[in-house]
PDB file of N, CA and C in Angstrom:
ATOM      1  N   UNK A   1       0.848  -1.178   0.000  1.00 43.00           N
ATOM      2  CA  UNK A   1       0.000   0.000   0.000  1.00 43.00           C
ATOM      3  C   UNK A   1       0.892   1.239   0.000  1.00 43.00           C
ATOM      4  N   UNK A   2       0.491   2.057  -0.801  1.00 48.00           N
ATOM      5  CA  UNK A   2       1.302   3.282  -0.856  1.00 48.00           C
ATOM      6  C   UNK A   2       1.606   4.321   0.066  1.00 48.00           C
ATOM      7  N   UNK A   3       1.715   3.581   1.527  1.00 50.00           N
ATOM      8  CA  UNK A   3       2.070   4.430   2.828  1.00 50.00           C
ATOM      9  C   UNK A   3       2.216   5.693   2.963  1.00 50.00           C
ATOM     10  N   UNK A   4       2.839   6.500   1.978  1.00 60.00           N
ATOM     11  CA  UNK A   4       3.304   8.262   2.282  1.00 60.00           C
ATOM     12  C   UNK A   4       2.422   8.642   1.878  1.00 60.00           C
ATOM     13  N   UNK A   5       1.910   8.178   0.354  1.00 58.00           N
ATOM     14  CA  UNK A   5       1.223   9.253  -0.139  1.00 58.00           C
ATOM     15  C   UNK A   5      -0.129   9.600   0.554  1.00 58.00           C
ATOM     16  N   UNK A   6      -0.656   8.430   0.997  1.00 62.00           N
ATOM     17  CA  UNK A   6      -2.209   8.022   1.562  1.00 62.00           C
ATOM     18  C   UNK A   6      -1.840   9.042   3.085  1.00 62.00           C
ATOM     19  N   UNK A   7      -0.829   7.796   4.086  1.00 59.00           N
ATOM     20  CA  UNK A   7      -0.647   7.848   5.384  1.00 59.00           C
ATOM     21  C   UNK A   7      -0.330   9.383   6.017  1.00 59.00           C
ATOM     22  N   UNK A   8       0.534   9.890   4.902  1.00 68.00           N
ATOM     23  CA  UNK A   8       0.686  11.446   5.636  1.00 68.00           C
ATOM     24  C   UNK A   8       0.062  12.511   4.978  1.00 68.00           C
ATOM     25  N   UNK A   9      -0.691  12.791   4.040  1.00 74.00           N
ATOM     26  CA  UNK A   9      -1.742  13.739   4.192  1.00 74.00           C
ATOM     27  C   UNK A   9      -1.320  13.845   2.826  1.00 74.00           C
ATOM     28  N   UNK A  10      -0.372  13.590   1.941  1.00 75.00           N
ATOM     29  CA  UNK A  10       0.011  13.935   0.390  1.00 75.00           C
ATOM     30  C   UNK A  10      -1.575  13.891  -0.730  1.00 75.00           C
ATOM     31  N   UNK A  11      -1.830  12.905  -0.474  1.00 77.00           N
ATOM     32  CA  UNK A  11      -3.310  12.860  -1.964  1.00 77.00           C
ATOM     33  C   UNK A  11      -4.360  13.651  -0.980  1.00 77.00           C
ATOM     34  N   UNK A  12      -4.475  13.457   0.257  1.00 74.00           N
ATOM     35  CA  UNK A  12      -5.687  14.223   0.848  1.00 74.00           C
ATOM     36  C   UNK A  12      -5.518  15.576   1.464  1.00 74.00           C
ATOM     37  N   UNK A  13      -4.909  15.808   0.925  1.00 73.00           N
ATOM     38  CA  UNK A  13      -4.520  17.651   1.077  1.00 73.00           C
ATOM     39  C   UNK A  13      -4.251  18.232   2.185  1.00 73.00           C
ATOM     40  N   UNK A  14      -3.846  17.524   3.071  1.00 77.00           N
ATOM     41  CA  UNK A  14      -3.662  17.673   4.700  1.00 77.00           C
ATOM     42  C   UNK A  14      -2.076  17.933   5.005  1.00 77.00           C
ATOM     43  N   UNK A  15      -1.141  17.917   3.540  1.00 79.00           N
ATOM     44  CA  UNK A  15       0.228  18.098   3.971  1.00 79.00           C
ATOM     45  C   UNK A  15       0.704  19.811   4.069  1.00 79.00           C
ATOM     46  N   UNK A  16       1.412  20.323   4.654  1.00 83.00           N
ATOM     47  CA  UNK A  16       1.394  21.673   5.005  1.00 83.00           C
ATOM     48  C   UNK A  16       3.392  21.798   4.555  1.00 83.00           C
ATOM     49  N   UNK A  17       3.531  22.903   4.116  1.00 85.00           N
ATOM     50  CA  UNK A  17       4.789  23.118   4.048  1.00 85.00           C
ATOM     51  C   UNK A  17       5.420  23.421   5.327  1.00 85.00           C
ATOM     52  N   UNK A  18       6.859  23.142   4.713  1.00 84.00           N
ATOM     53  CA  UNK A  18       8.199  23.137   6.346  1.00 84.00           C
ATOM     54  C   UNK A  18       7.575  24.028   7.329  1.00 84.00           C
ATOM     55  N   UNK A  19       7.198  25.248   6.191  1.00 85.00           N
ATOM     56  CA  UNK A  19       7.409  26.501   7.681  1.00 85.00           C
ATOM     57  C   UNK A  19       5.832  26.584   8.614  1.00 85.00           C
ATOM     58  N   UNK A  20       5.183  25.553   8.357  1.00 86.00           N
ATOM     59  CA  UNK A  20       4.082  25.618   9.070  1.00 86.00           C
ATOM     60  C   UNK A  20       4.096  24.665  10.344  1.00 86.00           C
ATOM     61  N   UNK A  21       5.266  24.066  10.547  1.00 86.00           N
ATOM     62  CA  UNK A  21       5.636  22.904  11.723  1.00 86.00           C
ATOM     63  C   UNK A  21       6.303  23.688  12.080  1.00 86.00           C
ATOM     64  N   UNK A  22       6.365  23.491  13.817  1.00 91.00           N
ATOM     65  CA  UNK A  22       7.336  23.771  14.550  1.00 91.00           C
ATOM     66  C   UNK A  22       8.921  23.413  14.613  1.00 91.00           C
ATOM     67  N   UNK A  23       9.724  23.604  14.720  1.00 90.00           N
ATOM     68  CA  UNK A  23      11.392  23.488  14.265  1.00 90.00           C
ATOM     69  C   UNK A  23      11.578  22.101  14.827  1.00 90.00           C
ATOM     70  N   UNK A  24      11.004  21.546  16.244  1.00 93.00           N
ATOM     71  CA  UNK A  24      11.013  20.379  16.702  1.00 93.00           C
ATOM     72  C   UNK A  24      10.527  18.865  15.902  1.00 93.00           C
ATOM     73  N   UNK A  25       9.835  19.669  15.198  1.00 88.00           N
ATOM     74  CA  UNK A  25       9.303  18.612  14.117  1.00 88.00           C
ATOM     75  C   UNK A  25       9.610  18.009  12.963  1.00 88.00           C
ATOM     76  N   UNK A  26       9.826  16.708  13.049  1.00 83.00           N
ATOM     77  CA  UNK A  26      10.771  16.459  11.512  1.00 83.00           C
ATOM     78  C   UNK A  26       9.823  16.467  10.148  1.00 83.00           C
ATOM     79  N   UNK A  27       8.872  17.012  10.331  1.00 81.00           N
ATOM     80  CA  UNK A  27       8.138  17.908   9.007  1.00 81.00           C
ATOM     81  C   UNK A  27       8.644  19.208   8.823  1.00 81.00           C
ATOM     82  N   UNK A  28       9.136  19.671   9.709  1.00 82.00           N
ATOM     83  CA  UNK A  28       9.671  20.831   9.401  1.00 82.00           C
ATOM     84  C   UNK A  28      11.441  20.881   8.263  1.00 82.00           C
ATOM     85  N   UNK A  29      11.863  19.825   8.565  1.00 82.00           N
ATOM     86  CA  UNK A  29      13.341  19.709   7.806  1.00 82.00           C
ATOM     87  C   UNK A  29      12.738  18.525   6.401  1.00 82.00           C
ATOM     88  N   UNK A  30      12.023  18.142   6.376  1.00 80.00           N
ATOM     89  CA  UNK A  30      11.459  16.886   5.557  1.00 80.00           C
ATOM     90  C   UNK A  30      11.800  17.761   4.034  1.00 80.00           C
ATOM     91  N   UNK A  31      12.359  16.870   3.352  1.00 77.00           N
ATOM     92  CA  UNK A  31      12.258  17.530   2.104  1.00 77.00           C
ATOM     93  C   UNK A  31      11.782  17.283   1.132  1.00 77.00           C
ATOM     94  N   UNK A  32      10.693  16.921   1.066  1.00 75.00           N
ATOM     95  CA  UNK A  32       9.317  17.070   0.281  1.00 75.00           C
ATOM     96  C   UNK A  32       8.443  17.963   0.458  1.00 75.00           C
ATOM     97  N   UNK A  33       8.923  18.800   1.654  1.00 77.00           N
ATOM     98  CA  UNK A  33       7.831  19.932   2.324  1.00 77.00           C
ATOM     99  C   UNK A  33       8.919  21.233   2.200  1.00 77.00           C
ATOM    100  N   UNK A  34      10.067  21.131   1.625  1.00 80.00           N
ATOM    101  CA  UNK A  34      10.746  22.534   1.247  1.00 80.00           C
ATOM    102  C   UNK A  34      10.156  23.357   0.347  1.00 80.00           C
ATOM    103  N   UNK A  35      10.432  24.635   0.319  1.00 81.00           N
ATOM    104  CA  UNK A  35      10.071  25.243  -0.658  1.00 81.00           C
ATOM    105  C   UNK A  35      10.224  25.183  -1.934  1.00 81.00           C
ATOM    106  N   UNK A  36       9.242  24.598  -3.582  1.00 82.00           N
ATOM    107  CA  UNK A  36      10.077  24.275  -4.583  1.00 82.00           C
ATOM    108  C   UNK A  36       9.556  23.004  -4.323  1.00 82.00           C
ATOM    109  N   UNK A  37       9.964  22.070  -3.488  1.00 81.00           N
ATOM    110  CA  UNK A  37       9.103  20.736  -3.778  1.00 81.00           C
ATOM    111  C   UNK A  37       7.950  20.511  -3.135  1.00 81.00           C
ATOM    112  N   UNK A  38       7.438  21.244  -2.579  1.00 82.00           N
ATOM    113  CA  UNK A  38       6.287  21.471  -1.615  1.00 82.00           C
ATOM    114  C   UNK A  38       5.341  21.999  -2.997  1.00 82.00           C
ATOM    115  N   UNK A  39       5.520  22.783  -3.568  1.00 84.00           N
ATOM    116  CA  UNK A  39       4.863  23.294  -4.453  1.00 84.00           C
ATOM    117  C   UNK A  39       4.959  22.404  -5.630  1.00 84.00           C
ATOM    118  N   UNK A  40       5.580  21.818  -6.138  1.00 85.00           N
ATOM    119  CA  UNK A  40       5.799  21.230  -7.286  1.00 85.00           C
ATOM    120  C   UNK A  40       5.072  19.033  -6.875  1.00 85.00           C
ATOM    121  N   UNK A  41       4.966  18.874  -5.568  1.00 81.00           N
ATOM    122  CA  UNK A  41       3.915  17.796  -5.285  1.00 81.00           C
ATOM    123  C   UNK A  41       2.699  18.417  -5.113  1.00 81.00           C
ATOM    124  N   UNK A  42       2.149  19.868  -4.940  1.00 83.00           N
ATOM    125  CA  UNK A  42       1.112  20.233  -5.146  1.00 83.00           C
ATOM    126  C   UNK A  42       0.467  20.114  -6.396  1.00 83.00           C
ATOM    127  N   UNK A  43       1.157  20.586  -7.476  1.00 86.00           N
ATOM    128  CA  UNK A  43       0.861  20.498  -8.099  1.00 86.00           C
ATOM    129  C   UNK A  43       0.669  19.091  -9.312  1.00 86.00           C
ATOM    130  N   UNK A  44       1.364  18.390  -8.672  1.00 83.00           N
ATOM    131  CA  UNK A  44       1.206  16.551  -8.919  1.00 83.00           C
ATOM    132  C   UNK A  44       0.067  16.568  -8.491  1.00 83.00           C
ATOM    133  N   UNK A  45      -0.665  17.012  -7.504  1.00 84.00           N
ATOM    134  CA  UNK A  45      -1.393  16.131  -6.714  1.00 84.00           C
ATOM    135  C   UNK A  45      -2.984  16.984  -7.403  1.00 84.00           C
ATOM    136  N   UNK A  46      -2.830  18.287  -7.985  1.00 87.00           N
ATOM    137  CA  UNK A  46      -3.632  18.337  -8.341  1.00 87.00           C
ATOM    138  C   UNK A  46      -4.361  17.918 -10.196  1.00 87.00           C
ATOM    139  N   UNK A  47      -2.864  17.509 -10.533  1.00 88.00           N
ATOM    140  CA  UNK A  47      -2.774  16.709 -11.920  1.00 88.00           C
ATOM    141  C   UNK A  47      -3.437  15.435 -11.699  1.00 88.00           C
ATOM    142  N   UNK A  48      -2.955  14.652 -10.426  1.00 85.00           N
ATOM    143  CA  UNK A  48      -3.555  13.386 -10.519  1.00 85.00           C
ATOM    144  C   UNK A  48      -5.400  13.335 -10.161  1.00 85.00           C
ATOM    145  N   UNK A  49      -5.606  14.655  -9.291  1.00 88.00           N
ATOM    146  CA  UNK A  49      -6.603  14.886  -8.780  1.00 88.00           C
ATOM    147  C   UNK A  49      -7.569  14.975 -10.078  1.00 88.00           C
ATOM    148  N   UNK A  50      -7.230  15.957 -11.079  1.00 92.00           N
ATOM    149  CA  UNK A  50      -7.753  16.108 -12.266  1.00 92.00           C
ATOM    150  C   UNK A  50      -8.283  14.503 -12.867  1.00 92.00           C
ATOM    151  N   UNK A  51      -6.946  13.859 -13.148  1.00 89.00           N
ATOM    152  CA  UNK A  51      -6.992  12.486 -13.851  1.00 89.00           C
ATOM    153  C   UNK A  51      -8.214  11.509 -13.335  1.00 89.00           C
ATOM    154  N   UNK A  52      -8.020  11.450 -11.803  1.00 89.00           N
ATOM    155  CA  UNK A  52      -9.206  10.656 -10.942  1.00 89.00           C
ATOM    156  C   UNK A  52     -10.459  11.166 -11.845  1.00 89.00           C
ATOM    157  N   UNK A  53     -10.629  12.269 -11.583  1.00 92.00           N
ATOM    158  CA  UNK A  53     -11.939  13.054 -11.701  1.00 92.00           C
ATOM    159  C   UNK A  53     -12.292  12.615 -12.944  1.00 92.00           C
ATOM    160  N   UNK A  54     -11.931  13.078 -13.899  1.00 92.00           N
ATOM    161  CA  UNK A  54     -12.271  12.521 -15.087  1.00 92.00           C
ATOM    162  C   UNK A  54     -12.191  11.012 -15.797  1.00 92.00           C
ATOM    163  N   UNK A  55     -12.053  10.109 -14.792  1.00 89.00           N
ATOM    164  CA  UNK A  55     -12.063   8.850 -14.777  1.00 89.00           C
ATOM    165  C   UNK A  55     -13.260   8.787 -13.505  1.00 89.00           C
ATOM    166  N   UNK A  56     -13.914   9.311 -13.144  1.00 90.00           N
ATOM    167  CA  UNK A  56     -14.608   8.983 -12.283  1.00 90.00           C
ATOM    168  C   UNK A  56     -14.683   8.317 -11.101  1.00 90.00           C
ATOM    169  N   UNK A  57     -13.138   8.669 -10.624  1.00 87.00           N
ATOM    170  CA  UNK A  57     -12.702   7.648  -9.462  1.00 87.00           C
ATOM    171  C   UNK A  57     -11.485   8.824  -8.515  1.00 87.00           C
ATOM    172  N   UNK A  58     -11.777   8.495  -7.026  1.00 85.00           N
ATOM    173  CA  UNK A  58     -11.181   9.299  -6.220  1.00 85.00           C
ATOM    174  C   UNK A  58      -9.485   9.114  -6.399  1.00 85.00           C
ATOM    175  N   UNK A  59      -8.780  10.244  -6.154  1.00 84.00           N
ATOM    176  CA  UNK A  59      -7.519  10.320  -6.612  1.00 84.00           C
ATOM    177  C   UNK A  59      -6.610   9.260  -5.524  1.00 84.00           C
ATOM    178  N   UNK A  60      -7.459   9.050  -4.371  1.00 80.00           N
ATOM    179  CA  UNK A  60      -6.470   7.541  -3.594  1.00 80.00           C
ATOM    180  C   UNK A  60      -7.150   6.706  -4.449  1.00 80.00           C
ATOM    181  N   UNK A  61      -8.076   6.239  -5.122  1.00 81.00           N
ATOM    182  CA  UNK A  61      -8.123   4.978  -5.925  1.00 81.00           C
ATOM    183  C   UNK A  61      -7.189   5.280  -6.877  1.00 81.00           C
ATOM    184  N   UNK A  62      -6.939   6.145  -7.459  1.00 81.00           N
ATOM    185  CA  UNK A  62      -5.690   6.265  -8.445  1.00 81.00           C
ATOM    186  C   UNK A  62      -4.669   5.628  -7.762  1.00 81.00           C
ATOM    187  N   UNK A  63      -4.482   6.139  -6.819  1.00 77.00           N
ATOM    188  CA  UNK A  63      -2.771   6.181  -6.134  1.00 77.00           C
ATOM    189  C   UNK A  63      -2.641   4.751  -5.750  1.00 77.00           C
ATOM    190  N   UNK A  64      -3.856   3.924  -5.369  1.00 77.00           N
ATOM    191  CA  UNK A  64      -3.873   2.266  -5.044  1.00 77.00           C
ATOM    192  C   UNK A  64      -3.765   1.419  -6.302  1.00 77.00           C
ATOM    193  N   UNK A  65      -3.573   1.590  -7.687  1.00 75.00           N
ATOM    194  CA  UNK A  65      -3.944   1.770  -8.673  1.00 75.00           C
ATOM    195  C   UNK A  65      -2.453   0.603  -9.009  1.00 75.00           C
ATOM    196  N   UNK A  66      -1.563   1.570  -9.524  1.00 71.00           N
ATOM    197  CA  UNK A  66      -0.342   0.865  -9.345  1.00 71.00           C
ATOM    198  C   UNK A  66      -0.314  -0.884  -8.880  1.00 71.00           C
ATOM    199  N   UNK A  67      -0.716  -0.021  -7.295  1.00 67.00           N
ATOM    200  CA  UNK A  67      -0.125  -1.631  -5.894  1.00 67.00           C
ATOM    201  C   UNK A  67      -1.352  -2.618  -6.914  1.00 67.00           C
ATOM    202  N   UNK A  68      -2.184  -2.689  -7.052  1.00 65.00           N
ATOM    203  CA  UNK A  68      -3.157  -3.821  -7.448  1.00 65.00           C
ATOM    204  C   UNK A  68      -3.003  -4.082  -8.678  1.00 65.00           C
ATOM    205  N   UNK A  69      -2.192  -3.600  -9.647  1.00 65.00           N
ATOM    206  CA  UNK A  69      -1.310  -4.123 -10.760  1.00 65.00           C
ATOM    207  C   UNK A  69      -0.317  -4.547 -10.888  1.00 65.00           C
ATOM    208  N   UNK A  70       0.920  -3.976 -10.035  1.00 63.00           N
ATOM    209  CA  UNK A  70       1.723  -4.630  -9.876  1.00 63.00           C
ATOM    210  C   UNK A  70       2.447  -5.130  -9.137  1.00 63.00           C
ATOM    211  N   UNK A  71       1.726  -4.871  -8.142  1.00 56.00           N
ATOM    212  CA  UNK A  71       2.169  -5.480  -6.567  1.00 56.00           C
ATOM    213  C   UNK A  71       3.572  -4.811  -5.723  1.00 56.00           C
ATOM    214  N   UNK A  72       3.364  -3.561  -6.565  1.00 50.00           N
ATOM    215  CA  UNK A  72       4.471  -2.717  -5.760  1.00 50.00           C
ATOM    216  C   UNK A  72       4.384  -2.424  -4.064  1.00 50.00           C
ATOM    217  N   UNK A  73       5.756  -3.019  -3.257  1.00 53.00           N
ATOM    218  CA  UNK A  73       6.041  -3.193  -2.046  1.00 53.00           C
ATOM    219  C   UNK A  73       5.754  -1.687  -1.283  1.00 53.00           C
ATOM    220  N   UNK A  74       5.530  -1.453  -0.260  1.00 53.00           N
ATOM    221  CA  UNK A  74       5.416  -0.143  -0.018  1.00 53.00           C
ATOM    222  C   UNK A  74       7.043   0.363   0.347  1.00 53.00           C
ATOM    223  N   UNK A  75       7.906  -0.660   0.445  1.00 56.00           N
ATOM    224  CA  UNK A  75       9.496  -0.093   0.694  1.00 56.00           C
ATOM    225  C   UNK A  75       9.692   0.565  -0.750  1.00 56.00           C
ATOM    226  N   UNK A  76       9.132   0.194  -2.210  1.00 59.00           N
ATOM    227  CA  UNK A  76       9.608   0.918  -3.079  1.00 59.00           C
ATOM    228  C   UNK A  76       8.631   1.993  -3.364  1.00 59.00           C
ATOM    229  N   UNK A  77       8.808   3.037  -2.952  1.00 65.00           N
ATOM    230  CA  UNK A  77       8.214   4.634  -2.934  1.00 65.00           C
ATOM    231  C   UNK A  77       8.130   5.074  -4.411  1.00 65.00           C
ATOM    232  N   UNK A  78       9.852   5.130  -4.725  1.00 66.00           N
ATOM    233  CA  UNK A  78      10.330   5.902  -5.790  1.00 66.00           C
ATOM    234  C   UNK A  78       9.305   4.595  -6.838  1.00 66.00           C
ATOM    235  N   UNK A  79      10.025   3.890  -7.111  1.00 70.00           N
ATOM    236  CA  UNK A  79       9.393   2.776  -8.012  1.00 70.00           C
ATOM    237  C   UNK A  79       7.276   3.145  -8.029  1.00 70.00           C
ATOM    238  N   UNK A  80       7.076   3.438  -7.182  1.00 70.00           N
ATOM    239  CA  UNK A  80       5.645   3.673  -7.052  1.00 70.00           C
ATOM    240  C   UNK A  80       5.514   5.137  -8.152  1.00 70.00           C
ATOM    241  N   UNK A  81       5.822   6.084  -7.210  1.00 71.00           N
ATOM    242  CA  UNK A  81       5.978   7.304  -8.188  1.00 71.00           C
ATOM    243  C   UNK A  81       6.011   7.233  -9.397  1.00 71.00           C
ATOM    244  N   UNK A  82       7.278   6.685 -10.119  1.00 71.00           N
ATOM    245  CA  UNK A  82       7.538   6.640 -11.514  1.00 71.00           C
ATOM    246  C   UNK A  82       6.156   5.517 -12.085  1.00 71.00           C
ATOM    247  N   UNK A  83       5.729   4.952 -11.491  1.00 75.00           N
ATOM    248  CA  UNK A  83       4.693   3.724 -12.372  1.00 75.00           C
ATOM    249  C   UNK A  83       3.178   4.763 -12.380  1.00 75.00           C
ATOM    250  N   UNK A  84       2.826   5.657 -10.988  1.00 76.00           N
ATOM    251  CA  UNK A  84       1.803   6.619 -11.543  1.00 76.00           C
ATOM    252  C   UNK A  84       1.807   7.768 -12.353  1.00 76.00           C
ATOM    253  N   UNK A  85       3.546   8.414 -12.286  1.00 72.00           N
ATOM    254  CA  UNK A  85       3.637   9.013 -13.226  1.00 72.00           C
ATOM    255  C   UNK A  85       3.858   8.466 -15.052  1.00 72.00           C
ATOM    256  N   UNK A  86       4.291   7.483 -14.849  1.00 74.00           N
ATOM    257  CA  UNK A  86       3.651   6.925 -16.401  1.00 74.00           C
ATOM    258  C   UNK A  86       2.070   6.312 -16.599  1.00 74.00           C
ATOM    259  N   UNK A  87       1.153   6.407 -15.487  1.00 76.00           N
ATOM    260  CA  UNK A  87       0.137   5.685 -15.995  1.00 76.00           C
ATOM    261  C   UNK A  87      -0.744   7.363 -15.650  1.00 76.00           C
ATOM    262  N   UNK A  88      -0.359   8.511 -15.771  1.00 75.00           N
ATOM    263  CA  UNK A  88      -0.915   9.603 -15.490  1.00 75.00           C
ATOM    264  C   UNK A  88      -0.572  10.011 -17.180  1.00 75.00           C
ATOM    265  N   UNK A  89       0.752   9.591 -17.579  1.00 73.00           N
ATOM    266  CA  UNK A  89       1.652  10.029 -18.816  1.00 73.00           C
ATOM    267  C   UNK A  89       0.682   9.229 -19.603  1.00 73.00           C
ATOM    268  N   UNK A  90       0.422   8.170 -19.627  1.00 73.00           N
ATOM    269  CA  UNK A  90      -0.048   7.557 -20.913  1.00 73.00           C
ATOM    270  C   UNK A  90      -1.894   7.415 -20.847  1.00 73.00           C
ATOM    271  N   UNK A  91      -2.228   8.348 -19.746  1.00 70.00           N
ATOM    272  CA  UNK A  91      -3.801   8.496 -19.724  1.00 70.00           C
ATOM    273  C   UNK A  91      -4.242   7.247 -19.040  1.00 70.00           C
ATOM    274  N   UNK A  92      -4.146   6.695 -18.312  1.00 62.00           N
ATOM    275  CA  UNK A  92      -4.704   5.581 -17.500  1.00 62.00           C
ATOM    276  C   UNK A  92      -5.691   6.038 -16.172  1.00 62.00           C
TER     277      UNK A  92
END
């Protein structure tokens, strides 16, 4: 199951950039939440959001999408990424 994207707030819009955590918090140094990539998974997320929509299916059924095709492990993240960004690339 695709643990980050689901588990920490990434597809359901609940993730907040660095400077909105307290310094104690390792969301605050996380670097997916820097400035520049904070914005640039926003905007993934509202590409894939689009894609769901017009497939008629919520953007975590997208993101589960992948794992029930190809049985991607949740240790491979990156490997996950690249398989929705080609099945976003080739209209799936």
């Amino acid at each position: 199951m695709p643990y980050s994207p689901l588990g920490r707030g990434f597809l359901t819009g609940a993730m907040k950039p660095a400077g909105e955590y307290p310094a104690d918090d390792m969301r605050s140094w996380d670097e997916r939440r820097q400035p520049g990539n904070h914005e640039k998974d926003l905007a993934a997320v509202r590409e894939l959001t689009a894609r769901a929509e017009d497939k008629g299916i919520a953007v975590t059924q997208l993101a589960l999408r992948p794992q029930l095709r190809e049985r991607v492990s949740n240790t491979a993240a990156d490997r996950h990424v690249q398989i929705v960004a080609a099945m976003v690339r080739d209209g799936l």
